[in-house]
Every structure is written in structure tokens, then in C-alpha cells.
PDB file of C-alpha atoms in Angstrom:
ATOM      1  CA  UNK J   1      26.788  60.253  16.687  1.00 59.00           C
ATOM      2  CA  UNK J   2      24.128  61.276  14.668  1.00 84.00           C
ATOM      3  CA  UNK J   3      23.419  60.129  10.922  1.00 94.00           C
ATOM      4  CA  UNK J   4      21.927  62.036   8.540  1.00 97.00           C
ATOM      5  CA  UNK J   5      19.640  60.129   6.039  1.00 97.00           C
ATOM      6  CA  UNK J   6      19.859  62.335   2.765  1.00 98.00           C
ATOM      7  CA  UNK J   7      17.902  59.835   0.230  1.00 98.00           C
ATOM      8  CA  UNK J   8      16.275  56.900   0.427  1.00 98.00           C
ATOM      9  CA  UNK J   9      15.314  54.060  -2.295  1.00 98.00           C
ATOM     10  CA  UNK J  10      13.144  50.805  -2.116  1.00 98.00           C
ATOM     11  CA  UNK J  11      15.445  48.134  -4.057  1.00 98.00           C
ATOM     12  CA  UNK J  12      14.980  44.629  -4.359  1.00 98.00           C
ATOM     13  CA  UNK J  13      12.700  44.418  -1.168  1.00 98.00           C
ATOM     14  CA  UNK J  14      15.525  46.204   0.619  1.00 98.00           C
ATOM     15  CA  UNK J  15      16.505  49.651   1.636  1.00 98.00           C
ATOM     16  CA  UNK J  16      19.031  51.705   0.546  1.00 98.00           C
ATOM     17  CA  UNK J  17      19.883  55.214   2.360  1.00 98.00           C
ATOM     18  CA  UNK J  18      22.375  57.874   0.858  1.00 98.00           C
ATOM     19  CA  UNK J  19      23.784  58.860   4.388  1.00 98.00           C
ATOM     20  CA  UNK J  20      26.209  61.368   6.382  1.00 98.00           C
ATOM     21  CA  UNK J  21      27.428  62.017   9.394  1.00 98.00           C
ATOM     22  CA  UNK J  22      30.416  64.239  10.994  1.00 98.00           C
ATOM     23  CA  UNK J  23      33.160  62.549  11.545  1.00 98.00           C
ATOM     24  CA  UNK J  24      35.612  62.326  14.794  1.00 97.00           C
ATOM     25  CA  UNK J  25      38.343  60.518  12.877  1.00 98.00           C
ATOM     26  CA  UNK J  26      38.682  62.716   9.905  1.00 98.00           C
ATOM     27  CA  UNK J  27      36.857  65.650  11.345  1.00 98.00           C
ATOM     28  CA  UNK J  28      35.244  66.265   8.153  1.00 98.00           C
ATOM     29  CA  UNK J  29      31.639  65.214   7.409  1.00 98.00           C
ATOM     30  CA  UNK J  30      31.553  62.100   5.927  1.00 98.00           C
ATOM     31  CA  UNK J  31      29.585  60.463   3.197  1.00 98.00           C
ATOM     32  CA  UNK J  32      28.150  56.659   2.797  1.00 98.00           C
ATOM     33  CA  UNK J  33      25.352  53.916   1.479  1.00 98.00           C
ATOM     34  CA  UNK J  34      23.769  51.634   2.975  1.00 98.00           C
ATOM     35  CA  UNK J  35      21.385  48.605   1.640  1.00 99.00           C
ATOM     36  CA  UNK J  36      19.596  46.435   4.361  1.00 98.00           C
ATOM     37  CA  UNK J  37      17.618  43.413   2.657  1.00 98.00           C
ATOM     38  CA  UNK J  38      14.391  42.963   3.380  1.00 98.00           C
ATOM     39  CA  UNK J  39      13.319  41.241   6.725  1.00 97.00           C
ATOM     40  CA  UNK J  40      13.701  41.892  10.138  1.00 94.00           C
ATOM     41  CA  UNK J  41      17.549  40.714  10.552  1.00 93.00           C
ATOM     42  CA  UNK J  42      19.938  40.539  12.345  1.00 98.00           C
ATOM     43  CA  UNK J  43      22.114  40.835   9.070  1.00 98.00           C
ATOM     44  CA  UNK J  44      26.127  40.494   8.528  1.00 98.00           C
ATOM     45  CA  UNK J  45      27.555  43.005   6.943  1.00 99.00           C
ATOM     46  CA  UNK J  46      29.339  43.486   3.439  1.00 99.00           C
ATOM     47  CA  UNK J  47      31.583  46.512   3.793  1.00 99.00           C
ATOM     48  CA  UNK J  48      32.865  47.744   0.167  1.00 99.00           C
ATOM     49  CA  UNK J  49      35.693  50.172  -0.616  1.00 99.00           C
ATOM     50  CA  UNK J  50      36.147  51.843  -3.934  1.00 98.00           C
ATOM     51  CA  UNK J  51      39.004  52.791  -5.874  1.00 98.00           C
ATOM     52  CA  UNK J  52      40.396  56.315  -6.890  1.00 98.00           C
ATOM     53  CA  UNK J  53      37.870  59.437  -8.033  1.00 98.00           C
ATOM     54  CA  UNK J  54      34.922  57.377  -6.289  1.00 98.00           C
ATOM     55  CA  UNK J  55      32.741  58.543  -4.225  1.00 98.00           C
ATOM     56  CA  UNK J  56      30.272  56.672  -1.694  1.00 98.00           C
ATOM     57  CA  UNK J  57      28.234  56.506  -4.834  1.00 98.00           C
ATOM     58  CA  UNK J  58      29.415  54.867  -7.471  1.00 98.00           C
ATOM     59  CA  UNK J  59      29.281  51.376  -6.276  1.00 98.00           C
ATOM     60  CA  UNK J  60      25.916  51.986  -5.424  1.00 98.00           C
ATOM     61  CA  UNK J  61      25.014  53.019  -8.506  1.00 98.00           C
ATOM     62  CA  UNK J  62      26.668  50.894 -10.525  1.00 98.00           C
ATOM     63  CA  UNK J  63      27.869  47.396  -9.585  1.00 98.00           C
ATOM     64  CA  UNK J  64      24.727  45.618  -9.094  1.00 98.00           C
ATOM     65  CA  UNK J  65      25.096  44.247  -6.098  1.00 98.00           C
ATOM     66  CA  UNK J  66      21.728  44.625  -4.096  1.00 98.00           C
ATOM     67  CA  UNK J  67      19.795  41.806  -5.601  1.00 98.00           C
ATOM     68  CA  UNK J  68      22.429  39.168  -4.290  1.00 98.00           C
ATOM     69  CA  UNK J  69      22.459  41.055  -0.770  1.00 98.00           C
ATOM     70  CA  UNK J  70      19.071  40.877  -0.505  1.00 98.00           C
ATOM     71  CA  UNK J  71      19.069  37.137  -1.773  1.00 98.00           C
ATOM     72  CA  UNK J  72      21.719  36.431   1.043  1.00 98.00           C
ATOM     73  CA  UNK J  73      20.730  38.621   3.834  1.00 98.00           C
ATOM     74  CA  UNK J  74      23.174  40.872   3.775  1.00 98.00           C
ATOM     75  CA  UNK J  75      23.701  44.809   4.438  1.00 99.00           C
ATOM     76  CA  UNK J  76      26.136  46.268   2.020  1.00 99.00           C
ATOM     77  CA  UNK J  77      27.952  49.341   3.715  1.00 99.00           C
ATOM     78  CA  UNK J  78      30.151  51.634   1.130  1.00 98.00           C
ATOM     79  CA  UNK J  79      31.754  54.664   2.204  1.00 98.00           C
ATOM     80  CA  UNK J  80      33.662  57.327   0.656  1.00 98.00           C
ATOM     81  CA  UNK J  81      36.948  57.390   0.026  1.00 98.00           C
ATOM     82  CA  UNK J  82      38.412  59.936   1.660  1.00 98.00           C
ATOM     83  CA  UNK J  83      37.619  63.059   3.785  1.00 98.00           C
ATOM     84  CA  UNK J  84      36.344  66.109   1.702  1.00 98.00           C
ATOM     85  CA  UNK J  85      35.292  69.606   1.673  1.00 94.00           C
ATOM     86  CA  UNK J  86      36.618  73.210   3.061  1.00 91.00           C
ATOM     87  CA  UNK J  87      40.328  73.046   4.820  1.00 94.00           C
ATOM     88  CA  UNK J  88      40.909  69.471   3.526  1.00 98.00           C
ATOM     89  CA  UNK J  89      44.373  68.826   1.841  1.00 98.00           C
ATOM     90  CA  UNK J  90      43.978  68.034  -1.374  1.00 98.00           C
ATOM     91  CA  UNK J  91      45.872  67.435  -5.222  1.00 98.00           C
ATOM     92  CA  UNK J  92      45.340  68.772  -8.809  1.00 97.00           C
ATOM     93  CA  UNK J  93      45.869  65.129  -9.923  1.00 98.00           C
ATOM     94  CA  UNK J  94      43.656  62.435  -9.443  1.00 98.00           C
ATOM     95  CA  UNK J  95      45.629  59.974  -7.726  1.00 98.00           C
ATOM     96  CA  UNK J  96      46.412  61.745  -4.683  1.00 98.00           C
ATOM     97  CA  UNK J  97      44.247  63.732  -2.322  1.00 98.00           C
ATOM     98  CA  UNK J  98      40.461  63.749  -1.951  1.00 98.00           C
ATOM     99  CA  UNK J  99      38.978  60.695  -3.727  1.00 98.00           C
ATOM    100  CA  UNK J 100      42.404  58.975  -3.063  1.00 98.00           C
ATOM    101  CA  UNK J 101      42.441  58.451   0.719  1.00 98.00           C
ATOM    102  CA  UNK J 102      44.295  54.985   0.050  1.00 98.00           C
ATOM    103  CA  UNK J 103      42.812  53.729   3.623  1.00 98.00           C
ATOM    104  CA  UNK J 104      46.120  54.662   5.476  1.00 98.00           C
ATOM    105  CA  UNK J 105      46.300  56.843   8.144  1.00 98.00           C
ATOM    106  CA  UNK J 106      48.471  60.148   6.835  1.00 98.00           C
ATOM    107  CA  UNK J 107      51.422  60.741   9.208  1.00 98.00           C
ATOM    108  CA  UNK J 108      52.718  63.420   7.045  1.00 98.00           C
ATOM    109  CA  UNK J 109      51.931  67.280   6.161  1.00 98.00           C
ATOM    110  CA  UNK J 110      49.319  68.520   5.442  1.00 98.00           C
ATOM    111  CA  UNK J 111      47.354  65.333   5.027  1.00 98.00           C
ATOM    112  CA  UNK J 112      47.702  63.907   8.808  1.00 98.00           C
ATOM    113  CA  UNK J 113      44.507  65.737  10.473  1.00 98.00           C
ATOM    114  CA  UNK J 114      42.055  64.537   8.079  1.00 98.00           C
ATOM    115  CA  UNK J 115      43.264  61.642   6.174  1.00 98.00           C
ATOM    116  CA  UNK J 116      42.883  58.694   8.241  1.00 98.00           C
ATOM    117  CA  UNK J 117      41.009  56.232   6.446  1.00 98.00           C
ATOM    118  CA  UNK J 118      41.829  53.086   7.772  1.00 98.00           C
ATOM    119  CA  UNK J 119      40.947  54.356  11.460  1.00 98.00           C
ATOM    120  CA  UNK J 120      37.654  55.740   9.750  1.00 98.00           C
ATOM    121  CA  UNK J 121      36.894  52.286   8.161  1.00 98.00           C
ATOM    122  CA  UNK J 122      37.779  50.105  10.829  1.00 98.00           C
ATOM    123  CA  UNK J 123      37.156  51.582  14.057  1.00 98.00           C
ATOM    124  CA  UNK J 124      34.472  54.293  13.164  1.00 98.00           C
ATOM    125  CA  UNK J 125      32.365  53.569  10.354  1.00 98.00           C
ATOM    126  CA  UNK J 126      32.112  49.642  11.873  1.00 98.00           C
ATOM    127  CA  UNK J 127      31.348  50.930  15.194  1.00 98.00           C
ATOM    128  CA  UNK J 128      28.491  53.272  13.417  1.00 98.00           C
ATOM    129  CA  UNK J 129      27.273  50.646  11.563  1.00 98.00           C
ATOM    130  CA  UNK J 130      26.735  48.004  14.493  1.00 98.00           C
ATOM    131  CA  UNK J 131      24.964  50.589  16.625  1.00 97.00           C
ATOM    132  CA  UNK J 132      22.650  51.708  14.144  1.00 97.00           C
ATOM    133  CA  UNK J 133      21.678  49.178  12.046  1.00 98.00           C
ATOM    134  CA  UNK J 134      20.338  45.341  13.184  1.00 98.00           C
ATOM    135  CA  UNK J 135      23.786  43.638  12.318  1.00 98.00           C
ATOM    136  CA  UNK J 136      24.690  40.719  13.623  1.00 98.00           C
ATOM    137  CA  UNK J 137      28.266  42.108  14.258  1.00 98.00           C
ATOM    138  CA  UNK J 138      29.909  39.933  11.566  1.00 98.00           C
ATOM    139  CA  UNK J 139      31.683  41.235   8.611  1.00 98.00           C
ATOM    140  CA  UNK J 140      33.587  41.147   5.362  1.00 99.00           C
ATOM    141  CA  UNK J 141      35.450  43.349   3.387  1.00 99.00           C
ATOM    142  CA  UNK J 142      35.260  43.766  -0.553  1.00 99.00           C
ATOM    143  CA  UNK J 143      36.460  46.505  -2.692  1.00 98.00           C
ATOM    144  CA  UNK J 144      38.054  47.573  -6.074  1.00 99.00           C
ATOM    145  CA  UNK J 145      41.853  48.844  -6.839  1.00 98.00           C
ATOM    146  CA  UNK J 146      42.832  51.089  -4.393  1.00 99.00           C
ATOM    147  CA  UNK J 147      39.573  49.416  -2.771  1.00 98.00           C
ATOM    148  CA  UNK J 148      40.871  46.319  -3.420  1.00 99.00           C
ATOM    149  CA  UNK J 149      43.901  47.238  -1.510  1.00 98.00           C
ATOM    150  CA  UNK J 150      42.169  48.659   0.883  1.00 98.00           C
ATOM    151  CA  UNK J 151      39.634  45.723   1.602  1.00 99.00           C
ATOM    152  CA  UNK J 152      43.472  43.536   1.591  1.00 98.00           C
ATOM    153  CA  UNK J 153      45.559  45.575   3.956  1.00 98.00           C
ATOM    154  CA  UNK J 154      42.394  46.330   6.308  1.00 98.00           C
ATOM    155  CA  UNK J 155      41.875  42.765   7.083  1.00 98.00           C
ATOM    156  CA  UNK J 156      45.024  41.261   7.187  1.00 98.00           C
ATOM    157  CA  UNK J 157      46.147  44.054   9.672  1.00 98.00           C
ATOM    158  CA  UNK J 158      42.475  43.724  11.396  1.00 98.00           C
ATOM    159  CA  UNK J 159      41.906  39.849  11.088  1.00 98.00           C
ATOM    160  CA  UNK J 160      39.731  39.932  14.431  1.00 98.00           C
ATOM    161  CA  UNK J 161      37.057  41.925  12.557  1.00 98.00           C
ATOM    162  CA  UNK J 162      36.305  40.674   9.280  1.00 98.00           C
ATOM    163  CA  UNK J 163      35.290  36.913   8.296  1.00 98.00           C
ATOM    164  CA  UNK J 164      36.337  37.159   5.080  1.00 98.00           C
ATOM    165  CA  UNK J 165      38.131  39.688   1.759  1.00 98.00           C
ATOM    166  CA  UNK J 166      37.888  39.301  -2.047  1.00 98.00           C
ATOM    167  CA  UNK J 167      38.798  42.588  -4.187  1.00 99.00           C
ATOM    168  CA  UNK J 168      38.304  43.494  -8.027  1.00 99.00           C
ATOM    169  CA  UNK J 169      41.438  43.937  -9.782  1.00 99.00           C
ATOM    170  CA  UNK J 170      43.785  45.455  -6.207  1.00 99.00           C
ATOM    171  CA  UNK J 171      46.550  47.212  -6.282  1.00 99.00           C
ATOM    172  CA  UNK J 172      48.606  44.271  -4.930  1.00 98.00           C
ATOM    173  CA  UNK J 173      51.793  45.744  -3.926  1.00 98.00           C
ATOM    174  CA  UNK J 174      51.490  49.593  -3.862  1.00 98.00           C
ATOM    175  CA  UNK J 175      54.947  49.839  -2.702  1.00 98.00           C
ATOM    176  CA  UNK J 176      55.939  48.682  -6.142  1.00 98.00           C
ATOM    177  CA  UNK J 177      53.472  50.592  -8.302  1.00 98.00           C
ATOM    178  CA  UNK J 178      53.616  54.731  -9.272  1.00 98.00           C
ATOM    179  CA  UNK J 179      50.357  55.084  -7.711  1.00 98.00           C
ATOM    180  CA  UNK J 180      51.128  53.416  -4.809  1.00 98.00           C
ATOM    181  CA  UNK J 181      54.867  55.104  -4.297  1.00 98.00           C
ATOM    182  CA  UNK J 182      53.086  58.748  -5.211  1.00 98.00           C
ATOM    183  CA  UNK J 183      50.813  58.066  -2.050  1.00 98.00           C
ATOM    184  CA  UNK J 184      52.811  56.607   0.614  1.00 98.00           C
ATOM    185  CA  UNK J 185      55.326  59.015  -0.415  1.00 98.00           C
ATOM    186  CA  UNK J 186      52.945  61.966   0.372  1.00 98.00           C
ATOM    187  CA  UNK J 187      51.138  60.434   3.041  1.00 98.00           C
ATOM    188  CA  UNK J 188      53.471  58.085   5.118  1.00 98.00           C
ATOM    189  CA  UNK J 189      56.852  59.823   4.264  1.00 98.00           C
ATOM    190  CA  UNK J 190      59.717  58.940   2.257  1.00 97.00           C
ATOM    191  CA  UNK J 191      60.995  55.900   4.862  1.00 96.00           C
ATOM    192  CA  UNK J 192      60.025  52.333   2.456  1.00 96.00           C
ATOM    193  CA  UNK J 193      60.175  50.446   5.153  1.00 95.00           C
ATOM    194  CA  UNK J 194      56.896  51.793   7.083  1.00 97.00           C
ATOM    195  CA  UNK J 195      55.208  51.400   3.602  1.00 98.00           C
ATOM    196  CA  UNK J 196      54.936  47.706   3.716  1.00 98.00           C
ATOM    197  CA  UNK J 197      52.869  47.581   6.745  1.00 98.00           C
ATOM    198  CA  UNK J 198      49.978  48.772   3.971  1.00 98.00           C
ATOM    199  CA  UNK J 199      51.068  46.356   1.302  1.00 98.00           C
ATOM    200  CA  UNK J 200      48.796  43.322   0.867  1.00 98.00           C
ATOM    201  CA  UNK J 201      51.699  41.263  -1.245  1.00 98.00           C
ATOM    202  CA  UNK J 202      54.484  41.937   1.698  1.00 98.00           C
ATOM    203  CA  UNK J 203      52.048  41.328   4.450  1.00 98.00           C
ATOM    204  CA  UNK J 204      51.150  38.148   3.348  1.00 98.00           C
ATOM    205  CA  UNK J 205      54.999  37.276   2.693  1.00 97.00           C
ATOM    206  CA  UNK J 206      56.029  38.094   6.484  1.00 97.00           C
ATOM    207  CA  UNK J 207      52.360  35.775   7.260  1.00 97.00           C
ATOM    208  CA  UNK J 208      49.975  38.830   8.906  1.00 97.00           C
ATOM    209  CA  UNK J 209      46.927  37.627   9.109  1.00 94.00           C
ATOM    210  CA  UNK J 210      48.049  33.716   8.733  1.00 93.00           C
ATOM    211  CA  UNK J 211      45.376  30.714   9.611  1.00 95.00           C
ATOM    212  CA  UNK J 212      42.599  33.627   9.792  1.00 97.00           C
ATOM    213  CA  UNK J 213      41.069  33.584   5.699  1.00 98.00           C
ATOM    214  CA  UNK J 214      40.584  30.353   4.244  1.00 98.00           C
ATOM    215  CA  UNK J 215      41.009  31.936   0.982  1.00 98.00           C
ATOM    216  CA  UNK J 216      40.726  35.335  -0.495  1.00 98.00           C
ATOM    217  CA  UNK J 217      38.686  35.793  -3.806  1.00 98.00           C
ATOM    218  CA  UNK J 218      40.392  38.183  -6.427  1.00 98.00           C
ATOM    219  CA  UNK J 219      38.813  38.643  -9.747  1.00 99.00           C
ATOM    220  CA  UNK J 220      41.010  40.285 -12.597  1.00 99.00           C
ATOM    221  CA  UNK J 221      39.968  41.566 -16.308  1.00 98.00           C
ATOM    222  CA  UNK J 222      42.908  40.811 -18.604  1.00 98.00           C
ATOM    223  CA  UNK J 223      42.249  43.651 -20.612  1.00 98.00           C
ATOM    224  CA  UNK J 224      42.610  45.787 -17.797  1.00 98.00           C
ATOM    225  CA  UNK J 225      44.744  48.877 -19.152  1.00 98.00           C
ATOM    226  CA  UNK J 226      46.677  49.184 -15.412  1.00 98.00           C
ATOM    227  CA  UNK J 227      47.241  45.215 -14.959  1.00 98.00           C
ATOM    228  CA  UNK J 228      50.979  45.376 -15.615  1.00 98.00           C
ATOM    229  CA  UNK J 229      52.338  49.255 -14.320  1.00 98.00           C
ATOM    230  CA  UNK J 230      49.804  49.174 -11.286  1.00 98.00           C
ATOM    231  CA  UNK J 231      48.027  46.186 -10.177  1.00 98.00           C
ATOM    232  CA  UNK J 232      50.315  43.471 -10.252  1.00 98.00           C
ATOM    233  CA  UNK J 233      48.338  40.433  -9.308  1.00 98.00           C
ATOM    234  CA  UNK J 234      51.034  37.789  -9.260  1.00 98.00           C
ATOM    235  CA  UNK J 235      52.541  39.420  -6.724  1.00 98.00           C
ATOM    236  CA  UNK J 236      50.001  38.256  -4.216  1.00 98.00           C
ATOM    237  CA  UNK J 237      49.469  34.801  -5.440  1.00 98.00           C
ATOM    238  CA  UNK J 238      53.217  34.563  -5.321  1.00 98.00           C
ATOM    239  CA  UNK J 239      53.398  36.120  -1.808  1.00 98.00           C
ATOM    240  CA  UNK J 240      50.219  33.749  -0.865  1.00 98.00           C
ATOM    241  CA  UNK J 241      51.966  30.377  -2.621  1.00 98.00           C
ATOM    242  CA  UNK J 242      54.889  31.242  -0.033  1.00 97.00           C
ATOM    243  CA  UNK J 243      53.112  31.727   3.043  1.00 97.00           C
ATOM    244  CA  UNK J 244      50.764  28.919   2.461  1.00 97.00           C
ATOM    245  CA  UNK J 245      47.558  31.653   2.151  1.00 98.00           C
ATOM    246  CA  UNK J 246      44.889  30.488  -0.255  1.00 98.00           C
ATOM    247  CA  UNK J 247      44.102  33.014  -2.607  1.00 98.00           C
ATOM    248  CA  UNK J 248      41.609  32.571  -5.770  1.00 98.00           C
ATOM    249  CA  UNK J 249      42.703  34.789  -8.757  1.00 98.00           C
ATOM    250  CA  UNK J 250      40.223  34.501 -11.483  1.00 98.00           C
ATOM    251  CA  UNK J 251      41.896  36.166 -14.890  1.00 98.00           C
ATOM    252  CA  UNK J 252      38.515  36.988 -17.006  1.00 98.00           C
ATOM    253  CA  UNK J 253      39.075  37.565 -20.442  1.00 98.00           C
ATOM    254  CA  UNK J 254      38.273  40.185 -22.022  1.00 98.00           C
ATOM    255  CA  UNK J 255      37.390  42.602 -19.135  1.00 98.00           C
ATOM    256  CA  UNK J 256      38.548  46.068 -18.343  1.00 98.00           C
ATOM    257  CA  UNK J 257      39.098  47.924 -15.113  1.00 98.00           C
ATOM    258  CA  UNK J 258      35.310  49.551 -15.080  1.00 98.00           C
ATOM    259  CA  UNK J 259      32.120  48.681 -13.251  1.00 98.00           C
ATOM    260  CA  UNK J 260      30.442  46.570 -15.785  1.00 98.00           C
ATOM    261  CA  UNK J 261      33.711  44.328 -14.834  1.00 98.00           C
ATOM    262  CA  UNK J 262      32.014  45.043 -11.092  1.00 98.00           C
ATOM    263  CA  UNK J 263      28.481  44.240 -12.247  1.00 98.00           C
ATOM    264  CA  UNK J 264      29.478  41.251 -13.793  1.00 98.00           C
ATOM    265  CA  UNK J 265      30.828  39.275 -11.281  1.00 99.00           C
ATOM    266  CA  UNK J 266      29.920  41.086  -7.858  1.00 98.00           C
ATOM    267  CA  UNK J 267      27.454  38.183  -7.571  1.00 98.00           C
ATOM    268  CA  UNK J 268      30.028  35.773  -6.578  1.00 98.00           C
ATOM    269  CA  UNK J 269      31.782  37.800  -4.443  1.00 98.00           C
ATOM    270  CA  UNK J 270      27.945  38.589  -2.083  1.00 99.00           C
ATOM    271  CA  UNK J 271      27.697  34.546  -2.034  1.00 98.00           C
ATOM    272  CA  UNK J 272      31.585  34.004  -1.333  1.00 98.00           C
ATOM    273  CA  UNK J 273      31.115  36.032   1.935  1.00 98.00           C
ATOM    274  CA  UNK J 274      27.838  35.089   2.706  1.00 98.00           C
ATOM    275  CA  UNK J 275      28.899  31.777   2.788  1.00 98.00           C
ATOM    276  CA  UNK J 276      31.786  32.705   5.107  1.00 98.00           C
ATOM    277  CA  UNK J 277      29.338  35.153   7.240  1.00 98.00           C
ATOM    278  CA  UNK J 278      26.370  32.411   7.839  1.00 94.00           C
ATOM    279  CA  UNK J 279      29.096  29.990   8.007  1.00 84.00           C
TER     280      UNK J 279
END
């Protein structure tokens, strides 16, 4: 597998490289970041997954995070969200389609042969990542509303390969949210029942991923305009206060659902992992 480096930036003592590669999974090319901290490493790893309309760079360009990586030692990985270009299913609206991959594997017409995001993240991009950067083949998993759910589902389905997960403002329970039912409608098909293997909320009910996260970080602006239709946070502490998981939910006034929400607090979430990764 060969990756293509397309730019490259000095930043806080570290690296960061605007990368490609093609893809066997999605069978698309397929976009990504990378920021390796200064020194010789091994490093863990910080994977991040954004939310809907991103791109592999709007993290990087906007949340702020490469000051605490490189204070912590860590390489911050952040991929695309979904398979692009020529032939690829997509959507006039913005919640489904390219830039909404929703890091399930499509099982439905005509998004099965390229949308398979969760085999991209944790299979492929992990294995990429390991051979071709000095990692010390520990990880964590971060990301923001349909990230957020993303960086949930991912690890509690794959405990084995991730130390730790914290999210910005998740879409908790997609099975009971519009965007959520619009997507697993399309992608998974119309039977509810296979949608809650991709629910954060009912995984942790039924105890997936139990003993394996000594608690999950969740930070949440309460003047976030899709708290209450979409996001639905007290769904997962409620689903974590049954099933004994420890989860953190920080309600911060006064924030939104943007990236300066991101920027201000991605600090904590480097050091909660970091902790977890050197740990």
C-alpha cells in the first residue's frame, strides 16, 4: 500500500502530512492527516473521526489539537469521512452520502461497494498507520457527532484495539434520532433491530464492551442547536448508569456544536488518552 504525501507542515516541533492512498476497503482513494510530535517515538496513536460535511481536513485545521499531541507524544490520525469521487453513491442532502459515511459498513443499494467505514477505520487505516509510522501499536479513539458516534460504536464493538474513547457532543443513540434513522435506513435497511449493533446508548445497555474503558469522556455545549432532536446525551449516561460503565459528561455552558467548542476543550481530551495510552 502506497501513501501519497500531498502537503506537509512543521507544527509545534511536529509533522503534519495531508495524505492519500487507494483504498481496498472502499475502493475509492482515500483522504487523511497525520501529526507525529517531535522526537524519535515510538508514539500511541490518537485516531479522530469527524462529523457530517467534514472532510480529513477540518479537524486539522481547526480544533487545535497539535500542541497537546506534541506535549504528550502522541500522533493524531484523522481521516475522511467517507469514500468520494467518480461512481460513488451519493445524496443531494447533507446528511446522507459522501461526507456522511456514519462508520457503518453499507449492506444496502447502492451504497454497499464503497461505504464501509468502520472496516476502513478499524482494520485498514489502523493497519496503515502501524506499518508506516513509528507507533507503538496503542490507540484511542476521539471524534465529534457522527464522529462522536463513530469513535463510540468503533470501540465498544472493537474493545481489543483501542485503550480508550471520549467524543464532542455524539450522536448517542442514532436509532432514535432523524439523522441517525435517515442513515441506517439507507445504509443498513429498514430491519431496527440490526441498527442497534451501531448504537453507542443500546450497546452499552446489553454491556458490549463491559470491564474494557474505565470511563469514557463526553463533552457537550448546552447551546448546542441539535442537543435535544439529535444528540441525546442522557441516553448514554442513562444506558452507562445501568450497565455500571463510567462515563464523564461535561455540559459546558454556553457552547455550540462548532469547532471553537473543539478548540476549546480538545486539550483535555489529548491528556485523557494519553494518560490511558502511557498508562
Amino acid at each position: 500500500m502506497t501513501l501519497e504525501t500531498l502537503k506537509t507542515h512543521a507544527v509545534h516541533g511536529g509533522t503534519l502530512r495531508y495524505l492519500k492512498h487507494d483504498s481496498a476497503t472502499t475502493g475509492t482513494p482515500m483522504a487523511l492527516s497525520v501529526f507525529v510530535p517531535p522526537g524519535e517515538g515510538p508514539f500511541p496513536v490518537l485516531i479522530w473521526l469527524s462529523g457530517l460535511t467534514c472532510t480529513e481536513d477540518n479537524f486539522t485545521t481547526k480544533a487545535g489539537a497539535y500542541a497537546s499531541g506534541a506535549e504528550h507524544g502522541v500522533i493524531i490520525v484523522a481521516p475522511d469521512t467517507s469514500p468520494r469521487g467518480e461512481g460513488v453513491a451519493d445524496d443531494p442532502a447533507y446528511d446522507l452520502g459522501q461526507g456522511a459515511g456514519f462508520y457503518v459498513d453499507a449492506t444496502e443499494a447502492p451504497w454497499a461497494p464503497h461505504f464501509r467505514m468502520e472496516t476502513y477505520v478499524v482494520e485498514e487505516l489502523i493497519g496503515l498507520i502501524d506499518a508506516e509510522f513509528p507507533t507503538t501499536r496503542a490507540r484511542s479513539i476521539s471524534g465529534h457527532s457522527m464522529g462522536g458516534h463513530g469513535a463510540l460504536t468503533l470501540a465498544l464493538r472493537h474493545p481489543h484495539l483501542f485503550r480508550s474513547i471520549s467524543a464532542f457532543a455524539p450522536i448517542s443513540s442514532p436509532t432514535r434520532c432523524p439523522w441517525g434513522e435517515k442513515a441506517f435506513t439507507a445504509y443498513l435497511g429498514s430491519d431496527r433491530a440490526l441498527w442497534d449493533a451501531h448504537d453507542a446508548a443500546r450497546l452499552i445497555e446489553k454491556g458490549v464492551g463491559e470491564g474494557c474503558f474505565d470511563d469514557i469522556l463526553i463533552d457537550q455545549g448546552d447551546a448546542d442547536p441539535f442537543l435535544v432532536e439529535q444528540l441525546k446525551p442522557e441516553l448514554l449516561v442513562a444506558a452507562g448508569e445501568a450497565a455500571g460503565q463510567p462515563i464523564t459528561l461535561r455540559m459546558q455552558p454556553g457552547y455550540d456544536h462548532s469547532y471553537f467548542f473543539m478548540a476549546s476543550f480538545i486539550a483535555d481530551h489529548v491528556a485523557f488518552h494519553a494518560r490511558r495510552l502511557k498508562g
